[in-house]
Amino acid sequence: MSTRSPFLNRLERMLDLRELPHLSRSARFYRLFQALWLRPDSLNKALGQSVSTQPQRGAVKGSWQVLATALHDMFYPFIWLFRQLIQRPFRTVRHHTGRLVDRALSGQAMERGIAKTAGLVMQVRPLRWLMGVLALGLLLFTAQASLPLVGQWVFIAVCYVFAMLFKRMPERFAHLCLMALTLLLLARYVFWRFTSSLDLESGMEIFLGYTLVAAEAYTWLILIFGFVQTAWPLKRKPLPLEVNLNDWPTVDVYIPTYNEPLSVVRPTVYAAKGLDWPMDKLTVYILDDGHRPAFAEFARQAGVEYISRPDNSHAKAGNINYALKQTHGQYIAIFDCDHIPTRSFLQTSMGWFRRDPKCVMVQTPHHFFSADPFERNFNFFRQMPNEGSLFYGLIQDGNDYWNSSFFCGSCAVIERKALLEVGGIAVETVTEDAHTALKLHSLGYNSVYLNNVQAAGLATETLAGHIGQRIRWARGMAQIFRTDNPMFKKGLSFFQRICYSNAMLHFFYGIPRLIFLIMPMAYLYFEFHLINAAAVTILSYALPQLIISSYTNSVIQGKYRRSFWSEVYETVLSWYIVLPTTLAFINPKLGKFNVTSKGGLIEKSYFDANIAKPYLVLLLLNLVGFLIGIGRLFVFNTHEVGTVLMNLLWCGFNLAILGAAVGVATESVQKYVHHRVRMVIPAFLRLPGGYTVSCHTEEYSAAGLTLNVPDTSRIREFSQVQVGLHRGDREFLFPAKVTFNDKGQLEATFGSLTPEQETQLVQCTFGRADAWLNWQEDQRRDRALGGLKDVFQKGMVGYARLFAWLKEIGSSAARSLMGNRQRNAPWEI
């Protein structure tokens, strides 16, 4: 009788080709690592019902089973023990600490007292200065205080308890306290780093050690500036306009376009025509830099104005500036040609101009109803915040407190008079939007950010297009930092300088990120010591600062970004922005404006090896370093076990990040010309014969609707019907053909719609005032360890995809070799 554990038997069945013939070897390899990470009692859930219900089999002496046995016997006991030692004590402490703190802070009176005290400190200037001086003195004293190793760990435990306490206080006060605690630990780490860890020996160690600390200093600066930016998000609400419509200003709506297809531009134009604004005070313009007759004809049919300039100088900025000379509205609303505005856009945003005479710009978020490459290639669209959520959800709101929210190129309204005062849209850099806002703020004007989604557009389809767009942003920000540096520009407040500087310095992360990805190799390859301290001392200073800062960012940013995903985003882009930012800083005139393509299709999934080359090189370096580190652990550096383990941990984290980066480079299929948007709105079907069926939509697009119909007995597939939708108290009918999809839902595909019907359809769907209100309802709030687990899981997915691609390459090479041999074989007689 077999004495092997049930866990190993389940593992063998999972890896057995005869049990799971539909899985490739790379997929089974990923399952192996997934099984080793999971606890045994959750393995059945990971394997699925089809595996767990199959009959038990004996041991199979295949290569995968031998590997499974070896890996299980070697690593699983350690993994299980590590998880128990780490998770259980922290879970227990967190549980009991939370109960005590909840009791201490229970009751509304306590919360009101804390909020009142915080408000008093913020409002009374002398008290604010006194508290600031005391806080600074305490920070400096604590930062340089010398503690024995045991005392340092006690200090860490106290900080952890305070972090748990702060989290349960009122939100804004809690965020400020967590920021202060993070800065306290950061100060201790920085003081120790510069005074006790840089006494290095050889010249190469000095060079590499100071390079590493320079990269760290960059992250410290970005962290501090980021805390300043997000210390007090303003969270403005829309203001009402005057009751008398005659007092409302005139508005010109600009829709610049260059090479985008008409199918992308048409919905934006139709939605802009439906804006809730007096028709005699609203004019819509198509600004066509592509000089296309078809667009001029479409503008005539749609009843909007068409402007095409004689040249294409200064790209989008020049296009808008040319239109400024041809139009006369008091305010300019600008939309990228793929950003479809809701009908409430102007009524939501224009009220602040009437309240504040110095307000010359109102910006709303950029929202995307299609998946970006990260969301599509990892299949987590609408389950996790996308890359831009942090900026438009939190950072811009934080900038608004310091009067530093800036123009983002679309979904914004700008006063014409102020725009002309700064010479129109800035043309000196390729990020003309942020540069224009910088000029407006330097003249003393105010801006407003409304975190209220009032338009939605298309995200970039491919990773290559996404990288190209970010390269332009990075180059433009480096150009501004070089030619019009906010730290030295007249007219800006101190905090405006910090907010703008942080926005520009952020795009210099390429070099620091690459340094963090390759620095473990210095020890693992060559045994260079970059930090002159024992491993346990390094951990006692570095690890608490990393943990608390990650925890603080998770609490503050958890609604807008998952923990550790910034590392993935930066790793994907770091190699590609290093050269553009460096060259733009040296010579700001280098580089040109590139238009981001939208509305494309991906007919077949493929691995973009050209884009992934830098990640593959870095991955190979870290993988070889990790294997060398294993050898050093048992053979070469047995006297420095702690140092080896620390570098292996660093290298392992890099491997997870790089695996996720490789996974993003596998482009998933994008088969829809018209992207589908999930939304539940009332609808009805008018069947042949006049019978009407009430229903509601599940998804909609410009091509059709997915309908949830309670009773489909009267509906036949392929029958011609009319679909009814409402806009306000009006209803509109659209001819459609109905079919049933795989889920049994009804698909209504529109036939040839007239221009008037297309306009009505866009205004009933994308242009609805409530179109994007519940967009984030499916997203769960971030937990730091959960974010780390997500990154590791996506890293394993990336490795599985890489192995599948290598297998395909190997098979293609083998087939090619066999074909060459057959062609070169001698004739047989």
mmCIF file of C-alpha atoms in Angstrom, residues 336 339 366 368 387-388 391-392 408-409 429-434 460 466-480 503-504 506-509 573 577 580-581 584 592-594 596 598:
data_model
loop_
_atom_site.group_PDB
_atom_site.id
_atom_site.type_symbol
_atom_site.label_atom_id
_atom_site.label_comp_id
_atom_site.label_asym_id
_atom_site.label_seq_id
_atom_site.Cartn_x
_atom_site.Cartn_y
_atom_site.Cartn_z
ATOM 1 C CA ASP A 336 -9.677 63.577 -28.474
ATOM 2 C CA HIS A 339 -13.407 60.373 -26.403
ATOM 3 C CA HIS A 366 -9.825 60.348 -19.043
ATOM 4 C CA PHE A 368 -11.553 54.164 -21.217
ATOM 5 C CA GLU A 387 -2.831 52.156 -15.215
ATOM 6 C CA GLY A 388 -4.383 55.627 -15.406
ATOM 7 C CA PHE A 391 -3.492 59.629 -11.771
ATOM 8 C CA TYR A 392 -7.103 60.539 -12.573
ATOM 9 C CA CYS A 408 -4.511 66.528 -20.055
ATOM 10 C CA GLY A 409 -5.252 67.200 -23.719
ATOM 11 C CA THR A 429 7.222 70.382 -26.253
ATOM 12 C CA VAL A 430 5.334 67.254 -27.306
ATOM 13 C CA THR A 431 3.286 67.240 -24.078
ATOM 14 C CA GLU A 432 1.553 70.440 -25.037
ATOM 15 C CA ASP A 433 -1.267 69.942 -22.525
ATOM 16 C CA ALA A 434 0.735 69.954 -19.284
ATOM 17 C CA THR A 460 -4.347 51.632 -26.784
ATOM 18 C CA HIS A 466 0.972 51.763 -25.381
ATOM 19 C CA ILE A 467 4.741 52.061 -25.077
ATOM 20 C CA GLY A 468 4.859 54.545 -27.948
ATOM 21 C CA GLN A 469 2.297 56.756 -26.219
ATOM 22 C CA ARG A 470 4.218 56.663 -22.925
ATOM 23 C CA ILE A 471 7.483 57.446 -24.711
ATOM 24 C CA ARG A 472 5.907 60.647 -26.018
ATOM 25 C CA TRP A 473 4.681 61.585 -22.544
ATOM 26 C CA ALA A 474 8.082 60.874 -21.015
ATOM 27 C CA ARG A 475 9.939 62.832 -23.690
ATOM 28 C CA GLY A 476 7.590 65.795 -23.342
ATOM 29 C CA MET A 477 7.870 65.946 -19.559
ATOM 30 C CA ALA A 478 11.655 65.814 -19.813
ATOM 31 C CA GLN A 479 11.524 68.665 -22.339
ATOM 32 C CA ILE A 480 9.451 70.818 -19.982
ATOM 33 C CA ALA A 503 4.848 64.899 -12.528
ATOM 34 C CA MET A 504 7.988 65.457 -14.604
ATOM 35 C CA HIS A 506 8.192 60.576 -12.395
ATOM 36 C CA PHE A 507 9.094 59.864 -16.021
ATOM 37 C CA PHE A 508 12.792 59.613 -15.153
ATOM 38 C CA TYR A 509 12.197 56.257 -13.433
ATOM 39 C CA LEU A 573 8.299 50.838 -19.861
ATOM 40 C CA ILE A 577 11.886 55.626 -21.861
ATOM 41 C CA PRO A 580 14.055 59.477 -24.919
ATOM 42 C CA THR A 581 14.095 61.151 -21.496
ATOM 43 C CA ALA A 584 15.277 65.198 -24.344
ATOM 44 C CA LYS A 592 8.669 64.524 -32.650
ATOM 45 C CA PHE A 593 4.956 64.159 -31.853
ATOM 46 C CA ASN A 594 3.603 60.685 -32.583
ATOM 47 C CA THR A 596 -1.410 56.957 -30.883
ATOM 48 C CA LYS A 598 -6.853 53.611 -31.935
#
